[in-house]
XYZ file of C-alpha atoms in Angstrom:
766
model
C 46.841 -78.908 74.220
C 44.635 -79.968 71.371
C 47.294 -78.950 68.901
C 49.893 -81.194 70.628
C 47.571 -84.215 70.675
C 46.839 -83.755 66.983
C 50.561 -83.770 66.227
C 51.194 -86.909 68.219
C 48.289 -88.632 66.569
C 49.505 -87.628 63.156
C 53.008 -88.929 63.896
C 51.549 -92.196 65.116
C 49.544 -92.685 61.924
C 52.585 -92.028 59.761
C 54.886 -94.241 61.842
C 52.662 -97.316 61.772
C 51.611 -96.828 58.096
C 47.982 -96.921 58.936
C 46.844 -95.409 55.560
C 48.727 -98.121 53.628
C 47.177 -100.873 55.841
C 43.717 -99.445 55.240
C 44.294 -99.417 51.480
C 45.557 -103.016 51.448
C 42.661 -104.323 53.567
C 40.114 -102.481 51.477
C 41.645 -103.688 48.173
C 41.706 -107.259 49.459
C 38.088 -107.130 50.521
C 37.002 -105.627 47.188
C 38.918 -108.176 45.062
C 38.734 -111.360 47.113
C 35.206 -110.909 48.346
C 35.558 -113.335 51.307
C 32.557 -114.933 52.880
C 33.519 -113.635 56.287
C 35.007 -110.152 55.884
C 35.743 -109.745 59.591
C 37.657 -112.979 59.768
C 39.583 -111.876 56.649
C 40.525 -108.617 58.250
C 41.513 -110.316 61.510
C 43.849 -112.708 59.701
C 45.517 -109.976 57.717
C 46.044 -107.780 60.772
C 47.620 -110.707 62.644
C 49.894 -111.278 59.651
C 51.003 -107.664 59.769
C 51.712 -107.846 63.465
C 53.888 -110.914 62.975
C 55.942 -109.324 60.235
C 56.283 -105.629 60.946
C 59.397 -105.050 58.906
C 58.081 -105.405 55.339
C 56.566 -102.586 53.371
C 52.832 -102.846 52.740
C 51.392 -102.120 49.316
C 47.764 -101.789 48.451
C 47.595 -105.187 46.692
C 49.408 -106.993 49.499
C 46.314 -108.970 50.598
C 45.110 -110.015 47.145
C 45.680 -113.658 46.226
C 48.129 -114.150 43.380
C 46.036 -116.739 41.680
C 43.178 -114.383 41.328
C 43.780 -112.248 38.345
C 42.359 -108.765 38.398
C 40.266 -108.061 35.438
C 41.218 -105.183 33.291
C 38.236 -103.152 34.305
C 38.519 -103.872 38.007
C 42.276 -103.480 37.868
C 41.979 -100.213 36.145
C 39.497 -99.064 38.714
C 41.700 -100.126 41.587
C 44.732 -98.566 39.967
C 42.802 -95.402 39.533
C 41.889 -95.479 43.225
C 45.212 -96.518 44.740
C 47.722 -96.084 41.977
C 50.186 -98.459 40.477
C 52.537 -100.285 42.699
C 55.414 -98.590 40.967
C 54.122 -95.177 41.984
C 55.658 -95.387 45.400
C 57.009 -91.916 45.162
C 53.526 -90.346 44.689
C 52.999 -89.962 48.388
C 55.954 -87.675 48.896
C 54.912 -85.663 45.908
C 51.433 -85.277 47.299
C 52.854 -84.213 50.590
C 54.852 -81.539 48.865
C 51.779 -80.332 47.094
C 49.830 -80.319 50.309
C 52.596 -78.407 52.011
C 52.756 -75.930 49.143
C 48.984 -75.423 49.244
C 49.073 -75.005 52.964
C 51.917 -72.497 52.700
C 50.120 -70.631 49.937
C 46.904 -70.428 51.941
C 48.809 -69.296 54.960
C 50.629 -66.667 52.886
C 47.361 -65.535 51.384
C 45.768 -65.280 54.811
C 48.692 -63.270 56.101
C 48.704 -61.013 53.013
C 44.972 -60.372 53.291
C 45.383 -59.559 56.949
C 48.268 -57.210 56.124
C 46.226 -55.639 53.298
C 43.277 -55.013 55.601
C 45.632 -53.441 58.054
C 47.208 -51.191 55.414
C 43.789 -50.151 54.056
C 42.649 -49.353 57.573
C 45.773 -47.247 58.070
C 45.195 -45.438 54.754
C 41.538 -44.775 55.567
C 42.632 -43.428 58.915
C 45.243 -41.223 57.206
C 42.640 -39.927 54.680
C 40.227 -39.175 57.493
C 42.928 -37.340 59.401
C 43.886 -35.415 56.195
C 40.272 -34.385 55.595
C 39.943 -33.224 59.159
C 43.171 -31.262 58.792
C 41.952 -29.636 55.548
C 38.646 -28.801 57.185
C 40.475 -27.298 60.100
C 42.697 -25.345 57.706
C 39.668 -24.045 55.776
C 38.009 -23.052 58.993
C 41.150 -21.262 60.055
C 41.432 -19.505 56.656
C 37.757 -18.466 56.621
C 38.022 -17.200 60.155
C 41.080 -15.195 59.179
C 39.294 -13.809 56.087
C 36.255 -12.953 58.177
C 38.332 -11.079 60.671
C 40.204 -9.284 57.902
C 36.934 -8.468 56.088
C 35.419 -7.024 59.256
C 38.492 -4.864 59.753
C 38.418 -3.854 56.037
C 34.686 -3.027 56.235
C 35.289 -0.798 59.217
C 38.123 0.904 57.333
C 36.040 1.360 54.152
C 33.145 2.783 56.145
C 35.465 5.236 57.780
C 37.123 6.055 54.434
C 33.760 6.634 52.750
C 32.656 8.832 55.571
C 35.794 10.910 55.180
C 35.325 10.959 51.404
C 31.695 12.052 51.713
C 32.699 14.803 54.066
C 35.337 15.960 51.596
C 32.849 15.793 48.676
C 30.297 17.832 50.608
C 32.917 20.454 51.360
C 33.968 20.524 47.683
C 30.335 20.766 46.575
C 29.790 23.692 48.877
C 32.821 25.399 47.402
C 31.679 24.563 43.861
C 28.164 25.851 44.518
C 29.593 29.023 45.944
C 31.841 29.545 42.908
C 29.002 28.585 40.535
C 26.580 31.014 42.184
C 29.194 33.738 42.071
C 29.755 33.118 38.349
C 26.001 33.095 37.696
C 25.562 36.362 39.543
C 28.446 37.942 37.645
C 27.091 36.692 34.317
C 23.602 37.846 35.241
C 24.999 41.244 36.125
C 26.735 41.551 32.751
C 23.584 40.333 30.982
C 21.459 42.906 32.786
C 23.896 45.616 31.815
C 23.821 44.524 28.170
C 20.029 44.229 28.232
C 19.767 47.719 29.695
C 21.954 49.087 26.925
C 19.902 47.245 24.272
C 16.633 48.437 25.798
C 17.839 52.015 25.695
C 18.936 51.503 22.114
C 15.549 50.080 21.119
C 13.689 52.889 22.866
C 15.790 55.440 21.034
C 15.143 53.604 17.751
C 11.382 53.562 18.387
C 11.451 57.272 19.235
C 13.277 57.946 15.992
C 10.678 55.913 14.073
C 7.807 57.746 15.740
C 9.474 61.070 15.058
C 9.986 60.121 11.426
C 6.321 59.106 11.171
C 5.126 62.340 12.778
C 7.454 64.570 10.730
C 6.289 66.625 7.825
C 4.753 64.443 5.178
C 3.520 65.330 1.713
C -0.217 65.540 1.237
C -1.784 62.081 1.019
C 1.283 60.225 2.408
C 0.290 57.842 5.193
C -3.412 58.276 4.548
C -4.006 54.831 3.068
C -6.030 52.263 5.000
C -3.002 50.228 6.027
C -1.243 53.246 7.502
C -4.321 54.136 9.516
C -4.419 50.742 11.204
C -2.931 50.260 14.703
C 0.805 49.622 14.615
C 0.497 46.068 15.999
C -2.064 45.126 13.359
C -0.107 46.636 10.480
C 3.025 44.885 11.774
C 1.147 41.580 11.770
C 0.207 42.134 8.124
C 3.775 42.927 7.090
C 5.092 39.806 8.862
C 3.396 37.629 6.242
C 5.443 39.224 3.422
C 8.711 37.984 2.027
C 11.972 39.869 1.615
C 11.180 41.073 -1.904
C 7.720 42.308 -0.949
C 9.063 44.144 2.112
C 11.681 45.892 0.001
C 8.984 46.944 -2.448
C 6.729 48.176 0.349
C 9.551 50.327 1.684
C 9.420 52.310 -1.565
C 5.695 53.087 -1.386
C 5.649 55.849 1.238
C 7.368 56.990 4.408
C 4.913 55.334 6.769
C 5.316 51.974 5.053
C 9.086 52.436 5.031
C 9.021 53.100 8.771
C 7.058 49.899 9.319
C 9.476 47.848 7.207
C 12.387 49.140 9.308
C 11.011 47.601 12.489
C 13.555 44.976 13.474
C 11.013 42.371 14.556
C 10.199 41.868 10.857
C 13.770 40.803 10.196
C 14.329 38.134 12.834
C 13.851 35.423 10.209
C 15.222 36.430 6.800
C 14.638 34.150 3.829
C 16.566 35.259 0.723
C 16.060 31.949 -1.075
C 12.906 32.946 -3.059
C 14.810 36.032 -4.268
C 18.006 34.144 -5.091
C 17.871 35.016 -8.782
C 18.322 38.765 -8.219
C 19.512 39.342 -4.645
C 22.871 41.144 -4.516
C 25.625 41.830 -1.993
C 24.478 45.409 -1.531
C 20.978 44.416 -0.435
C 22.196 41.698 1.913
C 24.798 43.992 3.506
C 22.228 46.725 4.059
C 19.704 44.441 5.721
C 22.195 42.546 7.878
C 24.009 45.683 9.051
C 20.719 47.328 9.984
C 19.186 44.411 11.869
C 22.155 42.257 12.845
C 21.216 42.148 16.540
C 17.768 40.730 15.787
C 18.484 38.164 13.085
C 18.021 34.624 14.460
C 17.376 32.765 11.202
C 19.034 33.367 7.829
C 18.339 31.410 4.636
C 20.633 32.035 1.660
C 19.899 28.780 -0.156
C 20.743 29.023 -3.866
C 21.944 32.630 -3.722
C 24.656 32.193 -6.336
C 25.229 35.935 -6.886
C 26.516 36.626 -3.383
C 30.238 37.156 -2.938
C 32.577 37.084 0.044
C 31.740 40.570 1.308
C 28.075 39.837 2.030
C 28.748 36.316 3.276
C 31.407 37.524 5.702
C 28.963 40.083 7.071
C 26.952 37.228 8.590
C 29.490 37.026 11.437
C 28.038 40.280 12.859
C 24.744 38.507 13.654
C 25.708 37.460 17.175
C 22.281 35.973 17.952
C 22.036 33.888 14.788
C 20.710 30.382 15.486
C 19.658 29.000 12.097
C 21.928 29.399 9.051
C 21.331 27.941 5.580
C 24.136 28.427 3.030
C 23.300 25.456 0.835
C 24.026 25.715 -2.895
C 26.086 28.900 -2.412
C 29.118 28.351 -4.668
C 31.201 31.136 -3.086
C 31.142 29.681 0.424
C 34.652 28.534 1.411
C 36.638 27.650 4.528
C 37.810 31.219 5.177
C 34.284 32.641 5.127
C 32.948 29.805 7.282
C 35.686 30.398 9.857
C 34.603 34.034 10.246
C 30.937 33.104 10.479
C 31.377 30.271 12.977
C 33.709 32.260 15.216
C 31.358 35.239 15.175
C 28.084 33.332 15.730
C 28.536 31.197 18.871
C 24.795 30.526 19.315
C 24.256 28.535 16.144
C 21.835 25.619 16.532
C 21.199 24.653 12.898
C 23.720 24.848 10.028
C 23.062 23.777 6.440
C 26.128 23.630 4.181
C 24.765 21.263 1.543
C 26.331 21.430 -1.928
C 29.173 23.740 -0.909
C 32.935 23.446 -1.345
C 33.922 23.284 2.315
C 36.826 21.051 3.409
C 38.185 19.527 6.620
C 39.140 22.996 7.866
C 35.495 24.033 8.198
C 34.601 20.872 10.122
C 37.537 21.550 12.442
C 36.206 25.050 13.183
C 32.704 23.639 13.610
C 33.892 21.174 16.226
C 35.789 23.920 18.045
C 33.305 26.806 18.031
C 29.759 25.380 17.755
C 29.257 24.047 21.257
C 25.455 24.247 21.047
C 25.009 22.881 17.517
C 22.010 20.558 17.150
C 21.600 20.092 13.390
C 24.249 19.847 10.667
C 23.707 19.253 6.949
C 26.807 18.298 4.930
C 24.989 16.551 2.109
C 26.802 16.471 -1.241
C 29.901 18.134 0.227
C 32.592 16.001 -1.380
C 35.755 17.920 -0.413
C 36.079 16.754 3.201
C 37.332 13.330 4.279
C 37.406 10.937 7.233
C 40.107 13.076 8.799
C 37.672 15.982 8.996
C 35.104 13.841 10.789
C 37.811 12.819 13.251
C 37.931 16.452 14.456
C 34.448 15.926 15.839
C 35.964 13.577 18.452
C 38.944 15.671 19.553
C 37.165 19.033 20.063
C 34.307 19.975 22.405
C 31.793 21.070 19.776
C 29.207 19.029 17.892
C 28.814 16.488 20.720
C 25.184 17.556 21.125
C 24.247 16.952 17.503
C 20.815 15.375 17.109
C 20.471 15.686 13.318
C 23.144 14.916 10.723
C 22.828 14.619 6.958
C 25.704 13.003 5.029
C 23.770 12.232 1.860
C 25.854 12.114 -1.299
C 29.169 12.127 0.636
C 30.476 9.027 -1.094
C 34.060 9.722 0.020
C 33.300 8.663 3.604
C 34.597 5.215 4.543
C 34.027 2.921 7.503
C 36.521 4.925 9.577
C 34.502 8.075 8.987
C 31.338 6.455 10.282
C 33.251 5.224 13.329
C 34.351 8.804 14.035
C 30.750 10.002 13.765
C 29.590 7.270 16.147
C 32.297 8.125 18.692
C 31.630 11.870 18.580
C 27.841 12.056 18.188
C 26.331 9.623 20.643
C 23.196 11.794 20.957
C 22.244 11.535 17.276
C 18.514 11.073 16.714
C 18.211 11.618 12.954
C 20.692 10.759 10.194
C 20.481 10.943 6.410
C 22.623 8.565 4.326
C 20.943 8.922 0.941
C 22.662 8.519 -2.433
C 25.609 6.543 -1.025
C 26.154 3.706 -3.496
C 29.231 2.530 -1.566
C 27.435 2.296 1.791
C 27.909 -1.210 3.186
C 26.696 -3.247 6.140
C 29.939 -2.602 8.016
C 29.392 1.175 7.824
C 25.906 0.910 9.290
C 27.068 -1.489 12.007
C 29.858 0.905 12.997
C 27.385 3.784 13.195
C 24.616 2.107 15.199
C 27.064 0.437 17.594
C 27.231 3.643 19.657
C 24.359 5.824 18.374
C 21.598 4.095 20.285
C 19.290 7.145 20.343
C 18.614 7.167 16.615
C 14.927 7.389 15.773
C 15.042 8.472 12.105
C 17.212 6.786 9.457
C 17.148 7.429 5.708
C 19.159 5.215 3.339
C 17.658 5.992 -0.064
C 19.546 4.630 -3.080
C 21.913 2.414 -1.071
C 21.790 -0.837 -3.041
C 24.519 -2.747 -1.179
C 22.879 -2.820 2.234
C 21.606 -6.277 3.168
C 19.634 -7.913 5.949
C 22.771 -7.864 8.115
C 22.660 -4.064 8.401
C 18.930 -3.870 9.045
C 19.028 -6.584 11.698
C 21.921 -4.755 13.363
C 19.723 -1.649 13.457
C 16.860 -3.653 14.931
C 19.046 -5.059 17.706
C 19.983 -1.720 19.312
C 17.619 0.978 18.000
C 13.913 1.761 18.255
C 12.942 3.827 15.196
C 10.029 6.157 14.520
C 10.851 6.861 10.847
C 12.679 4.692 8.334
C 13.293 5.465 4.658
C 14.791 3.065 2.141
C 14.639 3.061 -1.641
C 16.190 1.139 -4.514
C 17.374 -1.855 -2.488
C 16.952 -5.379 -3.840
C 18.532 -7.143 -0.842
C 16.239 -6.325 2.047
C 13.889 -9.238 2.665
C 10.841 -9.962 4.797
C 12.951 -11.160 7.743
C 14.443 -7.678 8.143
C 11.021 -6.087 8.416
C 10.044 -8.682 10.983
C 12.996 -7.659 13.148
C 12.469 -3.913 12.581
C 8.756 -3.985 13.415
C 9.383 -5.963 16.596
C 12.143 -3.653 17.813
C 10.396 -0.419 16.728
C 6.717 -0.615 17.691
C 6.442 3.197 17.468
C 7.272 3.393 13.755
C 5.113 6.176 12.326
C 6.636 6.674 8.859
C 7.961 3.975 6.523
C 9.270 4.754 3.045
C 9.812 1.406 1.314
C 10.141 2.172 -2.385
C 11.512 0.054 -5.241
C 12.430 -2.944 -3.064
C 11.477 -5.929 -5.263
C 12.116 -8.616 -2.606
C 9.514 -7.200 -0.236
C 6.325 -9.259 -0.315
C 3.013 -9.567 1.502
C 4.802 -11.053 4.515
C 6.483 -7.698 5.178
C 3.121 -5.951 5.058
C 1.877 -8.404 7.658
C 4.478 -7.108 10.101
C 3.905 -3.478 9.072
C 0.179 -3.915 9.590
C 0.774 -4.699 13.258
C 2.226 -1.225 13.954
C -0.221 0.892 15.946
C 1.454 4.284 15.273
C 1.980 4.010 11.514
C 0.780 7.164 9.736
C 2.738 7.260 6.447
C 3.485 4.191 4.312
C 5.155 4.207 0.888
C 5.532 0.822 -0.817
C 5.712 2.099 -4.396
C 7.600 -0.171 -6.777
C 7.230 -3.292 -4.595
C 6.065 -5.535 -7.419
C 5.372 -8.585 -5.220
C 2.692 -6.843 -3.162
C -0.801 -8.199 -3.812
C -4.295 -7.704 -2.435
C -3.441 -10.108 0.389
C -0.691 -7.772 1.567
C -2.967 -4.745 1.419
C -5.467 -6.707 3.481
C -2.871 -7.047 6.258
C -2.661 -3.239 6.256
C -6.393 -2.563 6.215
C -7.265 -5.262 8.762
C -4.347 -4.528 11.089
C -4.037 -1.961 13.895
C -2.260 0.507 11.592
C -5.444 1.168 9.575
C -6.769 3.406 12.352
C -3.904 5.942 12.235
C -2.829 5.592 8.584
C -2.947 8.975 6.820
C -0.786 8.602 3.704
C -0.436 5.519 1.502
C 1.544 5.178 -1.742
C 0.891 2.082 -3.889
C 2.415 3.385 -7.110
C 3.772 0.778 -9.539
C 2.262 -2.164 -7.653
C 0.853 -4.051 -10.659
C -0.827 -6.823 -8.632
C -3.090 -4.485 -6.665
C -6.726 -4.615 -7.826
C -10.078 -2.994 -7.086
C -10.477 -5.225 -4.043
C -7.687 -3.344 -2.287
C -9.317 0.033 -3.010
C -12.527 -1.282 -1.538
C -10.835 -2.330 1.698
C -8.910 0.956 1.882
C -12.076 3.036 1.539
C -13.883 0.960 4.173
C -11.184 0.515 6.827
C -8.778 3.481 6.560
C -10.943 6.183 8.077
C -8.067 8.649 8.603
C -6.502 8.347 5.136
C -5.895 11.775 3.556
C -3.351 11.051 0.771
C -3.418 8.091 -1.596
C -1.278 7.362 -4.663
C -1.986 4.488 -7.063
C 0.103 5.595 -10.034
C 0.475 3.057 -12.864
C -1.529 0.344 -11.083
C -2.669 -1.260 -14.321
C -5.263 -3.598 -12.780
C -7.414 -0.840 -11.297
C -10.719 -0.052 -13.011
C -13.591 2.375 -12.641
C -15.229 0.069 -10.118
C -12.325 0.543 -7.724
C -12.362 4.329 -8.085
C -16.064 4.351 -7.254
C -15.137 3.020 -3.788
C -12.683 5.914 -3.329
C -15.530 8.320 -3.975
C -16.956 7.150 -0.634
C -13.727 7.709 1.336
C -14.772 10.842 3.221
C -11.319 11.634 4.665
C -9.406 11.589 1.344
C -7.879 14.982 0.452
C -5.255 14.206 -2.191
C -5.355 11.443 -4.826
C -2.772 10.525 -7.477
C -4.018 8.227 -10.271
C -1.301 8.951 -12.824
C -1.167 6.351 -15.594
C -4.289 4.471 -14.451
C -6.968 3.153 -16.833
C -9.702 5.408 -15.521
C -12.623 6.529 -17.687
C -15.147 9.314 -17.379
C -17.394 7.077 -15.297
C -14.715 6.499 -12.678
C -13.759 10.179 -12.652
C -17.377 11.145 -12.070
C -17.513 8.714 -9.111
C -14.415 10.342 -7.626
C -16.117 13.715 -7.807
C -18.702 12.552 -5.295
C -16.021 12.749 -2.575
C -16.711 16.112 -0.876
C -13.316 16.300 0.872
C -11.111 15.864 -2.220
C -8.884 18.906 -2.786
C -6.041 17.645 -4.978
C -6.277 15.334 -7.981
C -3.330 14.193 -10.099
C -4.561 12.408 -13.205
C -1.583 12.753 -15.541
C -1.242 10.339 -18.481
C -4.830 9.124 -18.134
C -5.561 8.851 -21.851
C -9.205 7.757 -21.485
C -10.348 10.942 -19.708
C -12.310 13.396 -21.858
C -13.770 16.862 -21.418
C -17.057 15.368 -20.315
C -15.357 13.471 -17.478
C -13.650 16.649 -16.223
C -16.948 18.484 -16.353
C -18.833 15.843 -14.343
C -16.004 15.681 -11.831
C -15.739 19.449 -11.309
C -19.521 19.823 -11.041
C -19.432 17.743 -7.850
C -15.959 18.579 -6.464
C -16.281 22.369 -6.280
C -13.574 22.916 -3.653
C -10.765 21.513 -5.780
C -7.432 23.307 -5.323
C -5.073 21.312 -7.548
C -5.625 19.539 -10.848
C -2.844 17.841 -12.784
C -4.100 16.588 -16.150
C -0.739 16.553 -17.916
C -0.503 14.402 -21.057
C -4.252 13.760 -21.133
C -4.301 14.179 -24.875
C -8.113 14.079 -25.199
C -8.705 17.235 -23.142
C -9.460 20.541 -24.789
C -10.593 24.060 -23.882
C -13.987 22.744 -22.710
C -12.332 20.970 -19.790
C -10.723 24.212 -18.575
C -14.038 26.005 -19.025
C -15.737 23.544 -16.680
C -12.841 23.739 -14.229
C -12.913 27.537 -14.004
C -16.701 27.634 -13.805
C -17.231 25.096 -11.031
C -13.938 25.232 -9.054
C -13.554 28.845 -8.006
C -10.726 28.143 -5.518
C -8.418 26.337 -7.922
C -4.785 27.391 -7.249
C -2.646 24.916 -9.223
C -3.326 23.713 -12.767
C -0.999 21.501 -14.796
C -1.985 20.729 -18.375
C 1.459 20.057 -19.853
C 1.431 17.906 -22.964
C -2.236 18.588 -23.830
C -1.935 19.489 -27.531
C -5.574 20.618 -27.924
C -5.321 23.478 -25.433
C -5.422 26.994 -26.876
C -5.360 30.544 -25.531
C -9.068 30.163 -24.801
C -8.301 27.553 -22.126
C -5.936 29.972 -20.368
C -8.538 32.714 -20.663
C -11.065 30.455 -18.917
C -8.557 29.808 -16.128
C -8.065 33.523 -15.526
C -11.666 33.653 -14.311
C -10.359 31.919 -11.199
C -7.192 34.007 -11.359
C -7.685 35.467 -7.913
C -6.438 32.174 -6.392
C -4.296 30.805 -9.234
C -0.674 30.488 -8.061
C 0.894 27.813 -10.252
C 0.350 27.016 -13.945
C 2.112 24.534 -16.216
C 1.296 24.678 -19.923
C 4.514 23.123 -21.253
C 4.086 21.385 -24.581
C 0.801 23.157 -25.427
C 1.961 24.124 -28.876
C -1.229 26.066 -29.817
C -0.702 28.782 -27.184
C 0.348 32.218 -28.401
C 1.370 35.566 -26.927
C -2.176 36.043 -25.664
C -1.526 33.579 -22.859
C 1.110 35.746 -21.030
C -1.159 38.761 -21.514
C -4.135 37.015 -19.891
C -1.989 35.918 -16.959
C -0.519 39.395 -16.450
C -3.932 41.030 -16.376
C -5.978 38.568 -14.335
C -3.625 36.563 -12.078
C -2.028 38.915 -9.538
C -0.989 36.078 -7.172
C 0.632 33.868 -9.788
C 3.982 32.618 -8.413
C 5.072 29.880 -10.787
C 4.587 29.420 -14.512
C 6.114 26.887 -16.890
C 5.894 27.461 -20.653
C 8.460 25.044 -22.014
C 8.248 23.984 -25.675
C 5.614 26.662 -26.453
C 6.975 27.620 -29.839
C 4.183 30.106 -30.621
C 4.842 32.222 -27.513
C 7.522 34.783 -28.178
C 10.349 35.312 -25.742
C 9.479 39.000 -25.437
C 5.977 38.205 -24.202
C 7.277 35.537 -21.837
C 9.845 37.911 -20.321
C 7.089 40.328 -19.359
C 5.601 37.567 -17.224
C 8.950 36.698 -15.662
C 9.033 39.927 -13.656
C 5.769 39.049 -11.948
C 6.462 35.489 -10.795
C 9.028 33.796 -8.581
C 9.549 30.689 -10.701
C 9.579 31.023 -14.478
C 10.414 28.469 -17.161
C 10.240 29.114 -20.877
C 11.558 27.726 -24.152
C 10.368 28.309 -27.696
C 11.824 25.266 -29.455
C 9.779 22.262 -30.451
C 8.517 19.775 -27.905
C 10.426 16.485 -27.445
C 8.926 13.212 -28.508
C 7.501 12.461 -25.050
C 5.336 15.614 -25.156
C 4.088 15.274 -28.697
């Protein structure tokens, strides 16, 4: 209803031109300014009513004679427009209509948009609910399937366990049957061996009780109980046993007891041992031999070496430096000795064929030494992977095998995962990649030796530290390893007990700081580390390692001074061996501190600037047994005398190239040190036959003597040694031009190691 009234009213206003009348009345009032505005309006309205046909403009009621000023006219025109703008109203109506239509369209569009958005939100909500329902349905299906699968797996495992138990019962039955059969065969073999041994003992007793010449078997040794005499003979070597067998029948019977030949060491007799002797001993005691050492036996040929295969119980075999060992001989030995645990083939001419047989036959092998064997290749090491043998190796030495490449080390790592000790010395082509390939799978390594491997860098040592915990580590001649590597190694290997760090110029005091924190360190060698100073030694003496440290080598450390010796003597209570060779800053004051180190047993001061005063202070150490003072040019006879007067239990003295020493020094040594066993006076030009004669006073214990370069010695020296030194084992008489070869050869028959030359001494010994 209201809408209809509004329309009628609007039509009425338009029909009667009410807006135009209002404009005209208002313009007339504003311009004419009548005195009675109401009367003016009344007159104008009456005029309009009388003449309704004319069109009314806004200036209709303004008097013509009254001119509108420009300002007022402009204002009025601005308000109501010019009379000529009669078409403005229709234009405004169009604009109003357009605005109205636009607003209406906008209102409708916004309403439609809200509707669409509501529909979309509803659709999204329905989609989410559908997805949630689908997930629920999927999870429920998975849960049901999982429950069914779990029931099936439980049932399957139960069936599998039942089957495994049945198989285990069968396996145990078969295993027990095999054990019983093997035990039965072993008992039968043991019974046969026991009967054989009893028969052998009866034969020995019969031979001992048989008719004997007068006086045979009546010596004190023969009268001792058999167990005691056997114990005495066990301390003799092969050569001595063979000599004893020629004394009398009773001694020969004792030397034929097989328990004396379980461990045969031919190496000390390598210069004369022959095939005949080896064949005789091995054929007679082949069932009892468990250890055989033929190191350096260059005279042995194939016949005696092949005889080793008859030693079925052999466990330890050393054929190093035997030039006649080849693949054919090794094949016989390895196939005939299945119980081998330790094999040493260093410096032999074996090839890949021997390694192939090793990997096939030696199922129990624990230690293998192939050092300096240059005829095998990576292909030979690959056999270690394919066969069953050598997988239990714990020790492997590949030193000097420069032909091995990265592939070879990969083969070793794949085949020998149980390795605990490995030697890689003298490998100038050893690189970081080789070490990384090795340690990638050998995580049980505890001992590594890489002496003279100059191309290894921190990369290799950090790779070792990442996967391995070491107890022993040896490195020498490497100028790439830095302090950061030792930081990593000491953190990963807190149980390091032995460190050999020689000739590594980049190692400084910082490395010693990390080494000093090791609680198990017993042996430390930092010789040739020229950056080490007293501050580094202080890390060692003040750290936890000082308690357990037993051996320390500071040779060629020029920055070490007396202050370090003072700390060592005060803090290292367990130190037994100390070497300070060519430490040029050490003086007598430092050696006086070592005289108070009660635990010190062996001391090496080669090339140091020690005088008689310092040597006398060292003599006050009651525990000192070995002193090496070579090339100490300031030591005199008086110093040796004062030292020996206090250190009466000295066993070794090396005074080589101490040019000031003379016969008086040896007189004091022999008088005060009755237990001296090793004397080295090479390069002492003042020594004469009288010095050797003095030494023979202590000849009962003298075992090693070096008089090389003592040009004043004559043929009397070998005579003195032959008469008064029955236990002499090693003698060196190089460059002794006044000792004849005939006299020297007489001494050769009495000693194990003999060196002699009668030409003039070289410049270094003059």
